[in-house]
Amino acid sequence: MSAADFNPNPIPEQGVYSSAVAPAKEPGPTSAGNKLKSNRIDGIIRPATFEEPGTDDEGPVENLPVDVKIGQPLKSRAQPGYYPGYNTLSQQKFWDEATRKVVLSRVNEVPPIRFFTPPEHKLMLAICARLLPQDDRDKEHKIPIVNYIDDRLYHDRIEGYRFEDMPPDREAHRLGLEAIEAIAHKMYGHSFVKLGPLEQEQVLQTIHDGNPPAGEEIWQRMSVVRYWTLLMQDAIEAYYAHPYAWDEIGFGGPAYPRGYLRQQNGMAEPWEKDEQPYPWNAPPGSPSAGYKPLGGASGKQTPVGQEGTH
Amino acid sequence: MAQALSNEKRRRLAGGTVENRSSGLAGLIEETLPKAIIRDTTIVEQHIREGQFQRSLALVTGFSSLLGGLEVAYEHYRGSYSQRIMYTPVVLSGLLALVGIWGAFNRRVARRLLPVVSGVMGLDAVVGFIFHVRGIARKPGGWRIPVFNLIMGPPVLAPLLLAISGFLGMVTAFLRQEEDLGLDRQTTQSYGSSNAKPNSSRLTPWGVSHEALTLEQDIREGYFQRGMALAAALSALCSGFEALYSHYKNNYKYKIQWTPIVLTPLLFAAGIGTIWSRKIAHTLLPIISVLAILNGAVGAFFHLRGILRRPGGAKHPIYNILYGAPILAPLLFAASGFMGLLASLLRRRD
Amino acid sequence: MKEPLLGSFKAKPEPGEHRLGPIQEIHVPMRKYSQDEEVDFCIVGVGSAGGVLLQRLARAGFRVVGLEAGPFWNTERDWVSDEAGSYKLYWNDLRITGGKNPLALGANNSGHGVGGGSVHWAGFTPRFHPSDFRVCSRDGVGVDWPISYWDLKPYYALLEKEMPVAGPAYYPWGDPHGYTYGPHPTAGVSNVLVNGCTRLGIGVSIGGPVAINSGSHADRPHCIYRGFCIQGCKVGAKQSTLVSHVPDAINYGAEIRDNCMVSRIEMGPQGRVTGVTYYDPDKKEARQKARVVIVCGYAIETPRLLLNSACPGWEQGLANSSGTVGKYLMAQAGNVVMGRFDELIRMYKGPPANSLTEEFYETDPKHDFARGFAVQTVGPLPIAFAKQMMVAKGAWGWGLRRVMMDYNHWAPLGVLGEILPWEDNTVTLAEEKDQFGLPVARVTFNLHDNDRKLINFATKKVEDILIAAGAREVVQEQRYAHLVGACRMGSDPKTSVVDGFGQSHDIPNLFVCDGSILPTQGSANPGLTIQALAARTADYLISERENILEGRPFSRISPPVRHDLSPEGTSGRGVPRLKGTALKVK
Ligand SMILES: Cc1cc2nc3c(=O)[nH]c(=O)nc-3n(C[C@H](O)[C@H](O)[C@H](O)COP(=O)(O)OP(=O)(O)OC[C@H]3O[C@@H](n4cnc5c(N)ncnc54)[C@H](O)[C@@H]3O)c2cc1C
Ligand code: SF4
């Protein structure tokens, strides 16, 4: 699919989104330097402005997962997960060149923000920080999820299909941001970015459950559950493509020309690490820790698996 | 073989003296190998003839070749016989096993056929070794990731293990049969006795009890302790190397997996040490050899247990034998021990 | 070892060389036909079926051009051992999906580039059962095929040698047979399936059948158990027509034009097609004349192309007098059931396709549904697994992070259930256009009662297997796999598009040969059957040489099986097998 599918006639005079439909000449974190003026594009109604978030990089203590043994918050660490010291990147000399290039550029050349406007960017940051929270990662090892999502939307890389009850991905993302903002206002009377993490999670949980209390007309244009899966998928594709995430979960990483030799009994390769699990809990009260069925208990909106397996 | 026979006659006439060194290769060997070996090699043919356990060794050859053949048959099955040449060691091992056993009952087979088949087996093993080295080179990453590709590629030393049966077969061919010396049997010095009756017509099995009684003594007639010890050492090295990396593949999950790894250098050292030291030949070598034999037996037991403990266990016997712990490998290790033991019982000339 | 000897691996710099895996190389210059020249065959889509056809026809001495919408992969340079980086292997152009149970397409679906879907398939290659060809007469559902299992059987055997397929020496289900290459060792997930099945007394086939080398095969190395099969096997151990048939096709003078998207098939005056129009790599329109056009574009693109080629006289789309082009689309139920184990599994190791059971393949009168299903090992990498957890467990936020930290404790098994052909499961044209201005395909999919019952039963059964194997928690995700149908074969021109050879009922020199011609699909993965059908169609076309060259009608007589057209290096390999197989149980 090409850019044309999103908007056959970009509206350049609005300036705001022009960078979204044509690659920018000079990439930079916010190269478009946009300020939201108009609230209507492609027939989408959007709030005129998103409120500015409080800038708190460290994240409050209540965001941190809890060490079950001592009942205290777990400190942020370079590498959460049960495989301390495991480092896929340290194996890069054993990878073939093409793979090494792709993985290293993913790590070292984080794409700039070119699709989302600065307010959208902030909102997206806040959302992704709840979709895949990284409070237990130290600052240097956070995975820039939003940048990768932005890059996909900027290049309009689609997954090869669109559900008939969904608008094109770019539009869906914009509509979704709008809806999330509306839900936050409806539930807590504030912008999403101003809410505490648990409140933010509550807002997102309503979409996950297929029950958003606001954004009526948006949900008429796109399926709630499909939007949720779109959002989650994008976040997942960004996070679990990153070597830091591989280290976290103990995945072996690229394996060519050197493959795996120990296939039995979950044994670690000579360069892998054995598992050293530690007990932890999500921050108290976090709804996302609860594993509720996607689309709500009614099961009327069962989502479908997307990935090829066999 | 006519050649071999006429040589033999010549030797007999020469009354056991050993003055027919050829130049060239022998000269080269002379310069590069320790004196002791040279002396042994130059008189090796004759001394081997001192050994009167052709029947037994023929059986040993046959049996070890059977083991090796089964091992290579299923190892190559795991490699899907993706090249026709992969059948050759299987066929040759089978043939060698047959000829070995036949040779136990038939002198002519032992003298004439056995060395031919053994020689071809040896050659095939060398070819196999080259193919395995090349096979590793052709794996992704080739020899640049040697550890991985040695483990996952064709087992590089395994073909040489087959060459050992070839070696035994060769040795067998030069031996005398047990009854050759007739009354002479009690004397250990018995050069040139030529009263051996051609008994190619004899195909009946040799009496087992008689065999057992005379076995030790028969072996003592042999004067090629060094050669046999060297073979045992090399065989231990090959088979121990296999154990080293296949147990590494399993990350030495069980402590006992270390035992063949520990025994290998000892047996190797004892085998090599025997070349110089009579003392080692009579002390260390038999002890380690017995240990290796026991270890092989224990290993076979654990491998069998491992197979039964695999998913599906005894319900999927063929698959689990194929991909479980290689049940014959420890027996091949035991075979090295057996050769070591044999060596320690042989005589030597210093 | 801290690093490989001589330092990190570098791509070999030689320009102009075309590498397929570490040692295989295409080194003959490719033959080029001029566009005005009328070639004998124009093949649209060099995928699973297209690759085999191209090779056969070229070897038989025909002038053949394959037009492929995607790139002609140079695997050392283009493929990566990385999940996200393998995005380009799939058909990523827009399609619309809908219906009551919409199918996910994209990475779950079809390939793009020489090799097509065989580049990213997992490589499971079971045969269809004899019963699959007669489901209507046996079970009163679906339709019968115009051919029988025994027509296809020699081609199964042939393709199993050419791929080659690794598997057990005796495979008990359907028409029992043995495989060319020995089975593979198992890894974690496979062990779970074997354990579970054995404890429940369910038969299981271990280590195959898969089109993955369990021994080096000429220039294609032995599998290195890296688990990236679905990302394209850089090793070349897993078969794709790209590595197994295309090099031979080029050796024998076939031309492949990559990055060429066929936009329409041209009709001539006498009710015959004359060639195709396509967009060349610079997106300029071009034409290729051909005596025979064979469409091999996959179950979505094939009907789309026929519909997009509508022209005066063929307003409904080419070869569509029956109105069945685009109808009876099928997918297989591909639910993934995942179990969490106390011990480590490490599902990413080893090829995902390893073991399976077809114990529930056939209709069982004890069930309340017709037909059956298979259970197979799968091995999603982290991104795929996280998406599965998002659906199966409703995981997100901290919950997702936590379950993903247990990635190495989960074992996923795949259901492969037969979904029957229904008229309302379709491929039609949507209003949306692609980059060339061509209407894109709209896929509509609905489950029916039998399908739902089958899926429920199957997922329960897999849960039982996982629990028997020791799973502490079991969850499942609904999904579908393997789109086929939509241009089905049949003996009645009123209810099918092509005959048993893939020749369209309406237009004698227009053939369809790919998954879209399957009338029913069993619960075996379709890839082997698709390639076997292609070899059979090729034999037919070769036996009709005179008729093709002189433009006469085809004889429609079953061709003799050509055993001499296999790619170089096929013969003289493989484990000893019993010739032929057990009794013909019809
Ligand atoms: C993740 C995954 C795993 C799978 N695993 C298995 C498995 O284990 N076993 C199995 O049997 N099957 C498996 N499959 C299914 C299998 O890949 C497909 O069924 C099979 O490849 C389909 O073959 P085909 O010939 O119909 O189409 P394809 O192989 O997809 O070939 C079609 C080709 O035509 C080209 N094309 C299409 N339209 C045009 C046009 N207009 N112009 C030019 N070119 C065009 C496409 O680019 C493509 O290359 C799997 C599929 C997926 C997605
Ligand atoms: S597991 Fe084997 S077949 Fe799969 S990608 Fe790796 S080498 Fe290829």
Short mmCIF file of N, CA, C and O and ligand atoms in Angstrom, two decimals, chain A residues 307-310, chain C residues 43-51 67-70 90-91 95 106-126 230 241 257 260-264 278 295-302 304-305 332 353 376 416 438 479 481-484 513-516 524-531, ligand 1:
data_model
loop_
_atom_site.label_atom_id
_atom_site.label_comp_id
_atom_site.label_asym_id
_atom_site.label_seq_id
_atom_site.Cartn_x
_atom_site.Cartn_y
_atom_site.Cartn_z
N GLU A 307 -0.55 -13.88 13.70
CA GLU A 307 0.78 -14.29 13.25
C GLU A 307 0.74 -15.65 12.59
O GLU A 307 -0.02 -16.52 12.99
N GLY A 308 1.58 -15.80 11.59
CA GLY A 308 1.70 -17.09 10.96
C GLY A 308 2.47 -18.02 11.87
O GLY A 308 3.45 -17.62 12.49
N THR A 309 2.01 -19.24 12.00
CA THR A 309 2.76 -20.19 12.82
C THR A 309 3.04 -21.49 12.09
O THR A 309 4.14 -22.01 12.14
N HIS A 310 2.03 -22.02 11.43
CA HIS A 310 2.25 -23.32 10.79
C HIS A 310 1.41 -23.46 9.55
O HIS A 310 0.64 -22.59 9.21
N ILE C 43 4.03 -17.60 -16.73
CA ILE C 43 3.58 -18.02 -15.40
C ILE C 43 3.47 -16.78 -14.53
O ILE C 43 4.43 -16.04 -14.37
N VAL C 44 2.29 -16.57 -13.99
CA VAL C 44 2.06 -15.39 -13.15
C VAL C 44 2.25 -15.79 -11.70
O VAL C 44 1.41 -16.49 -11.14
N GLY C 45 3.34 -15.35 -11.12
CA GLY C 45 3.61 -15.68 -9.72
C GLY C 45 4.54 -16.87 -9.61
O GLY C 45 4.16 -18.00 -9.90
N VAL C 46 5.80 -16.63 -9.23
CA VAL C 46 6.74 -17.73 -9.07
C VAL C 46 6.81 -18.08 -7.59
O VAL C 46 7.75 -17.74 -6.88
N GLY C 47 5.74 -18.71 -7.13
CA GLY C 47 5.67 -19.09 -5.72
C GLY C 47 5.82 -20.59 -5.58
O GLY C 47 6.63 -21.21 -6.29
N SER C 48 5.02 -21.17 -4.70
CA SER C 48 5.12 -22.61 -4.46
C SER C 48 4.82 -23.38 -5.74
O SER C 48 5.61 -24.20 -6.19
N ALA C 49 3.65 -23.13 -6.31
CA ALA C 49 3.28 -23.85 -7.52
C ALA C 49 4.06 -23.32 -8.72
O ALA C 49 4.59 -24.08 -9.52
N GLY C 50 4.15 -22.00 -8.83
CA GLY C 50 4.80 -21.38 -9.98
C GLY C 50 6.24 -21.84 -10.14
O GLY C 50 6.70 -22.09 -11.26
N GLY C 51 6.96 -21.98 -9.03
CA GLY C 51 8.36 -22.38 -9.10
C GLY C 51 8.52 -23.78 -9.68
O GLY C 51 9.40 -24.03 -10.51
N LEU C 67 6.59 -14.25 -14.22
CA LEU C 67 6.48 -12.86 -13.76
C LEU C 67 6.16 -12.90 -12.27
O LEU C 67 5.19 -13.54 -11.86
N GLU C 68 6.97 -12.25 -11.50
CA GLU C 68 6.80 -12.33 -10.05
C GLU C 68 6.70 -10.91 -9.48
O GLU C 68 7.56 -10.08 -9.74
N ALA C 69 5.67 -10.69 -8.69
CA ALA C 69 5.42 -9.35 -8.15
C ALA C 69 6.51 -8.92 -7.17
O ALA C 69 6.79 -7.73 -7.03
N GLY C 70 7.11 -9.86 -6.52
CA GLY C 70 8.11 -9.51 -5.50
C GLY C 70 9.52 -9.71 -6.02
O GLY C 70 9.73 -10.03 -7.19
N TYR C 90 6.48 -11.02 3.19
CA TYR C 90 5.04 -11.24 3.07
C TYR C 90 4.41 -10.31 2.05
O TYR C 90 4.98 -9.29 1.68
N TRP C 91 3.20 -10.67 1.66
CA TRP C 91 2.43 -9.81 0.78
C TRP C 91 1.90 -8.68 1.64
O TRP C 91 0.95 -8.85 2.39
N ARG C 95 -5.05 -5.44 1.47
CA ARG C 95 -6.22 -6.27 1.21
C ARG C 95 -7.24 -5.93 2.28
O ARG C 95 -6.85 -5.53 3.38
N GLY C 106 -1.62 -10.77 5.72
CA GLY C 106 -0.24 -10.37 5.98
C GLY C 106 0.66 -11.54 6.34
O GLY C 106 0.72 -12.53 5.62
N ALA C 107 1.32 -11.40 7.47
CA ALA C 107 2.30 -12.41 7.87
C ALA C 107 1.66 -13.77 8.12
O ALA C 107 2.34 -14.77 8.28
N ASN C 108 0.34 -13.79 8.15
CA ASN C 108 -0.34 -15.05 8.40
C ASN C 108 -0.75 -15.72 7.09
O ASN C 108 -1.58 -16.59 7.06
N ASN C 109 -0.17 -15.30 5.98
CA ASN C 109 -0.90 -15.53 4.78
C ASN C 109 0.00 -15.84 3.60
O ASN C 109 0.41 -16.97 3.40
N SER C 110 0.36 -14.88 2.82
CA SER C 110 1.03 -15.26 1.58
C SER C 110 2.33 -14.53 1.39
O SER C 110 2.59 -13.49 1.98
N GLY C 111 3.12 -15.11 0.53
CA GLY C 111 4.45 -14.58 0.29
C GLY C 111 4.48 -13.62 -0.87
O GLY C 111 3.52 -13.43 -1.59
N HIS C 112 5.64 -13.02 -1.04
CA HIS C 112 5.84 -11.99 -2.03
C HIS C 112 7.30 -12.07 -2.41
O HIS C 112 8.16 -11.77 -1.59
N GLY C 113 7.57 -12.50 -3.61
CA GLY C 113 8.96 -12.70 -4.00
C GLY C 113 9.12 -14.13 -4.49
O GLY C 113 8.30 -14.99 -4.19
N VAL C 114 10.20 -14.36 -5.25
CA VAL C 114 10.40 -15.68 -5.84
C VAL C 114 10.45 -16.73 -4.71
O VAL C 114 11.19 -16.57 -3.74
N GLY C 115 9.64 -17.75 -4.87
CA GLY C 115 9.48 -18.74 -3.79
C GLY C 115 8.12 -18.61 -3.14
O GLY C 115 7.58 -19.56 -2.60
N GLY C 116 7.57 -17.39 -3.19
CA GLY C 116 6.23 -17.13 -2.66
C GLY C 116 6.09 -17.60 -1.23
O GLY C 116 6.95 -17.35 -0.39
N GLY C 117 5.00 -18.28 -0.97
CA GLY C 117 4.70 -18.73 0.39
C GLY C 117 5.68 -19.78 0.89
O GLY C 117 5.83 -19.96 2.09
N SER C 118 6.37 -20.46 -0.04
CA SER C 118 7.28 -21.50 0.45
C SER C 118 8.52 -20.89 1.10
O SER C 118 9.25 -21.57 1.80
N VAL C 119 8.72 -19.59 0.90
CA VAL C 119 9.84 -18.92 1.56
C VAL C 119 9.59 -18.84 3.07
O VAL C 119 10.50 -19.00 3.87
N HIS C 120 8.35 -18.60 3.45
CA HIS C 120 8.08 -18.37 4.88
C HIS C 120 7.20 -19.45 5.49
O HIS C 120 6.71 -19.31 6.59
N TRP C 121 6.98 -20.54 4.75
CA TRP C 121 6.19 -21.58 5.38
C TRP C 121 7.03 -22.28 6.43
O TRP C 121 8.25 -22.16 6.45
N ALA C 122 6.31 -22.97 7.34
CA ALA C 122 7.03 -23.66 8.38
C ALA C 122 7.65 -24.94 7.84
O ALA C 122 8.60 -25.47 8.41
N GLY C 123 7.08 -25.45 6.75
CA GLY C 123 7.68 -26.61 6.12
C GLY C 123 7.03 -27.94 6.46
O GLY C 123 7.55 -28.99 6.09
N PHE C 124 5.90 -27.92 7.15
CA PHE C 124 5.17 -29.18 7.35
C PHE C 124 4.69 -29.69 6.00
O PHE C 124 4.08 -28.94 5.23
N THR C 125 4.93 -30.96 5.71
CA THR C 125 4.53 -31.47 4.40
C THR C 125 3.83 -32.82 4.47
O THR C 125 4.25 -33.78 3.84
N PRO C 126 2.75 -32.90 5.22
CA PRO C 126 1.99 -34.14 5.16
C PRO C 126 1.21 -34.21 3.84
O PRO C 126 0.89 -33.17 3.26
N ILE C 230 10.14 -19.51 9.64
CA ILE C 230 9.08 -18.66 9.12
C ILE C 230 9.65 -17.31 8.67
O ILE C 230 9.02 -16.57 7.94
N THR C 241 10.66 -23.18 -3.17
CA THR C 241 10.93 -23.43 -4.58
C THR C 241 12.11 -22.56 -5.02
O THR C 241 12.80 -22.89 -5.97
N ARG C 257 11.13 -12.66 -14.32
CA ARG C 257 11.16 -11.19 -14.19
C ARG C 257 10.60 -10.85 -12.82
O ARG C 257 9.41 -11.02 -12.60
N CYS C 260 7.70 -7.59 -10.98
CA CYS C 260 6.77 -7.34 -12.08
C CYS C 260 5.38 -7.79 -11.66
O CYS C 260 5.13 -8.99 -11.51
N MET C 261 4.49 -6.85 -11.51
CA MET C 261 3.16 -7.14 -11.02
C MET C 261 2.20 -7.25 -12.20
O MET C 261 2.00 -6.29 -12.94
N VAL C 262 1.64 -8.41 -12.39
CA VAL C 262 0.71 -8.60 -13.51
C VAL C 262 -0.61 -7.93 -13.16
O VAL C 262 -1.18 -8.17 -12.09
N SER C 263 -1.07 -7.08 -14.07
CA SER C 263 -2.29 -6.33 -13.78
C SER C 263 -3.50 -6.92 -14.47
O SER C 263 -4.62 -6.79 -14.00
N ARG C 264 -3.30 -7.54 -15.64
CA ARG C 264 -4.44 -8.19 -16.28
C ARG C 264 -3.96 -9.24 -17.29
O ARG C 264 -2.84 -9.19 -17.78
N TYR C 278 1.63 -6.19 -17.48
CA TYR C 278 2.18 -6.09 -16.12
C TYR C 278 2.89 -4.77 -15.92
O TYR C 278 3.19 -4.04 -16.88
N VAL C 295 -1.84 -19.00 -14.15
CA VAL C 295 -1.90 -18.09 -13.01
C VAL C 295 -1.58 -18.88 -11.74
O VAL C 295 -2.25 -19.87 -11.44
N CYS C 296 -0.56 -18.44 -11.03
CA CYS C 296 -0.11 -19.13 -9.81
C CYS C 296 0.08 -18.10 -8.71
O CYS C 296 1.11 -18.03 -8.07
N GLY C 297 -0.92 -17.29 -8.49
CA GLY C 297 -0.72 -16.11 -7.64
C GLY C 297 -1.21 -16.23 -6.22
O GLY C 297 -1.25 -15.24 -5.52
N TYR C 298 -1.62 -17.41 -5.78
CA TYR C 298 -2.14 -17.61 -4.43
C TYR C 298 -3.66 -17.42 -4.41
O TYR C 298 -4.23 -16.75 -5.26
N ALA C 299 -4.28 -17.99 -3.40
CA ALA C 299 -5.74 -18.06 -3.33
C ALA C 299 -6.41 -16.69 -3.28
O ALA C 299 -7.62 -16.59 -3.48
N ILE C 300 -5.67 -15.62 -3.02
CA ILE C 300 -6.29 -14.30 -3.06
C ILE C 300 -5.96 -13.59 -4.36
O ILE C 300 -6.86 -13.07 -5.04
N GLU C 301 -4.69 -13.58 -4.72
CA GLU C 301 -4.30 -12.81 -5.91
C GLU C 301 -4.79 -13.46 -7.20
O GLU C 301 -5.04 -12.77 -8.18
N THR C 302 -4.91 -14.75 -7.22
CA THR C 302 -5.37 -15.42 -8.45
C THR C 302 -6.80 -15.00 -8.80
O THR C 302 -7.04 -14.50 -9.90
N ARG C 304 -8.32 -12.47 -7.72
CA ARG C 304 -8.30 -11.02 -7.93
C ARG C 304 -7.88 -10.70 -9.36
O ARG C 304 -8.49 -9.85 -10.03
N LEU C 305 -6.85 -11.39 -9.84
CA LEU C 305 -6.36 -11.11 -11.19
C LEU C 305 -7.42 -11.50 -12.23
O LEU C 305 -7.65 -10.77 -13.19
N GLN C 332 -7.77 -22.99 7.07
CA GLN C 332 -7.85 -24.05 8.07
C GLN C 332 -7.91 -23.42 9.44
O GLN C 332 -7.33 -22.35 9.66
N ALA C 353 8.23 -26.44 12.89
CA ALA C 353 7.57 -27.62 12.34
C ALA C 353 8.42 -28.83 12.67
O ALA C 353 9.53 -28.96 12.17
N GLN C 376 -0.16 -29.96 15.60
CA GLN C 376 1.22 -29.79 15.16
C GLN C 376 2.00 -28.90 16.12
O GLN C 376 1.42 -28.06 16.80
N LEU C 416 -4.79 -27.87 13.41
CA LEU C 416 -4.97 -27.63 11.99
C LEU C 416 -6.26 -28.35 11.61
O LEU C 416 -6.26 -29.56 11.39
N LEU C 438 -5.02 -0.62 -9.14
CA LEU C 438 -5.87 -1.80 -9.34
C LEU C 438 -6.70 -2.05 -8.09
O LEU C 438 -6.18 -1.94 -6.98
N ARG C 479 -7.25 -18.65 15.56
CA ARG C 479 -6.68 -18.10 14.35
C ARG C 479 -6.88 -19.07 13.20
O ARG C 479 -7.40 -20.16 13.38
N ALA C 481 -5.32 -20.51 9.24
CA ALA C 481 -4.09 -20.64 8.48
C ALA C 481 -4.42 -21.12 7.07
O ALA C 481 -5.47 -21.71 6.84
N HIS C 482 -3.50 -20.87 6.15
CA HIS C 482 -3.55 -21.53 4.84
C HIS C 482 -4.79 -21.24 4.03
O HIS C 482 -5.74 -22.02 4.02
N LEU C 483 -4.79 -20.14 3.34
CA LEU C 483 -5.90 -19.85 2.45
C LEU C 483 -5.78 -20.65 1.17
O LEU C 483 -4.74 -20.62 0.52
N VAL C 484 -6.84 -21.34 0.83
CA VAL C 484 -6.88 -22.06 -0.45
C VAL C 484 -8.30 -21.97 -0.99
O VAL C 484 -9.20 -21.45 -0.34
N CYS C 513 -2.94 -22.67 -11.42
CA CYS C 513 -2.22 -23.72 -10.70
C CYS C 513 -1.61 -23.15 -9.44
O CYS C 513 -0.57 -22.52 -9.47
N ASP C 514 -2.29 -23.30 -8.37
CA ASP C 514 -1.79 -22.90 -7.04
C ASP C 514 -2.81 -23.39 -6.03
O ASP C 514 -3.70 -24.17 -6.38
N GLY C 515 -2.72 -22.88 -4.81
CA GLY C 515 -3.65 -23.35 -3.79
C GLY C 515 -5.10 -23.03 -4.10
O GLY C 515 -6.01 -23.65 -3.54
N SER C 516 -5.34 -22.09 -4.98
CA SER C 516 -6.72 -21.66 -5.19
C SER C 516 -7.56 -22.72 -5.89
O SER C 516 -8.77 -22.63 -5.91
N ALA C 524 -4.39 -31.30 6.39
CA ALA C 524 -2.94 -31.34 6.17
C ALA C 524 -2.55 -29.98 5.60
O ALA C 524 -3.32 -29.39 4.85
N ASN C 525 -1.36 -29.54 5.93
CA ASN C 525 -0.87 -28.28 5.37
C ASN C 525 -0.83 -28.44 3.85
O ASN C 525 -0.45 -29.49 3.35
N PRO C 526 -1.19 -27.40 3.12
CA PRO C 526 -1.43 -27.58 1.69
C PRO C 526 -0.19 -27.56 0.80
O PRO C 526 -0.27 -27.93 -0.37
N GLY C 527 0.95 -27.11 1.34
CA GLY C 527 2.09 -26.81 0.47
C GLY C 527 2.54 -27.97 -0.41
O GLY C 527 2.77 -27.81 -1.61
N LEU C 528 2.67 -29.16 0.16
CA LEU C 528 3.13 -30.30 -0.63
C LEU C 528 2.12 -30.62 -1.73
O LEU C 528 2.50 -30.88 -2.89
N THR C 529 0.85 -30.57 -1.38
CA THR C 529 -0.19 -30.87 -2.37
C THR C 529 -0.15 -29.84 -3.50
O THR C 529 -0.27 -30.20 -4.67
N ILE C 530 0.05 -28.58 -3.16
CA ILE C 530 0.11 -27.54 -4.18
C ILE C 530 1.27 -27.80 -5.14
O ILE C 530 1.12 -27.75 -6.36
N GLN C 531 2.41 -28.16 -4.58
CA GLN C 531 3.57 -28.40 -5.46
C GLN C 531 3.40 -29.68 -6.25
O GLN C 531 3.83 -29.78 -7.41
C1 LIG D 1 3.48 -18.47 8.41
C2 LIG D 1 3.04 -19.51 7.45
C3 LIG D 1 3.40 -20.82 7.65
C4 LIG D 1 3.01 -21.79 6.75
N1 LIG D 1 3.40 -23.06 6.99
C5 LIG D 1 3.06 -24.02 6.11
C6 LIG D 1 3.47 -25.35 6.33
O1 LIG D 1 4.14 -25.65 7.31
N2 LIG D 1 3.13 -26.28 5.43
C7 LIG D 1 2.40 -25.96 4.33
O2 LIG D 1 2.13 -26.86 3.55
N3 LIG D 1 1.99 -24.72 4.11
C8 LIG D 1 2.30 -23.74 4.97
N4 LIG D 1 1.89 -22.46 4.74
C9 LIG D 1 1.06 -22.20 3.57
C10 LIG D 1 1.84 -22.14 2.28
O3 LIG D 1 2.89 -21.22 2.40
C11 LIG D 1 0.94 -21.71 1.14
O4 LIG D 1 -0.21 -22.48 1.15
C12 LIG D 1 1.57 -21.90 -0.21
O5 LIG D 1 2.81 -21.27 -0.27
C13 LIG D 1 0.67 -21.33 -1.27
O6 LIG D 1 1.26 -21.54 -2.53
P1 LIG D 1 0.74 -20.82 -3.82
O7 LIG D 1 1.50 -21.37 -4.94
O8 LIG D 1 -0.73 -20.95 -3.84
O9 LIG D 1 1.06 -19.30 -3.63
P2 LIG D 1 2.41 -18.57 -3.24
O10 LIG D 1 3.45 -19.52 -2.88
O11 LIG D 1 2.06 -17.54 -2.26
O12 LIG D 1 2.86 -17.90 -4.57
C14 LIG D 1 2.21 -16.83 -5.15
C15 LIG D 1 3.22 -15.94 -5.80
O13 LIG D 1 2.60 -15.18 -6.81
C16 LIG D 1 3.02 -13.86 -6.75
N5 LIG D 1 1.96 -13.06 -7.32
C17 LIG D 1 0.69 -12.95 -6.88
N6 LIG D 1 -0.01 -12.13 -7.68
C18 LIG D 1 0.81 -11.73 -8.64
C19 LIG D 1 0.66 -10.89 -9.76
N7 LIG D 1 -0.49 -10.31 -10.02
N8 LIG D 1 1.71 -10.69 -10.56
C20 LIG D 1 2.89 -11.29 -10.31
N9 LIG D 1 3.10 -12.10 -9.25
C21 LIG D 1 2.06 -12.31 -8.43
C22 LIG D 1 3.27 -13.62 -5.29
O14 LIG D 1 4.18 -12.59 -5.10
C23 LIG D 1 3.82 -14.96 -4.83
O15 LIG D 1 5.20 -15.01 -4.94
C24 LIG D 1 2.25 -21.46 5.63
C25 LIG D 1 1.88 -20.15 5.43
C26 LIG D 1 2.26 -19.17 6.33
C27 LIG D 1 1.86 -17.79 6.12
#
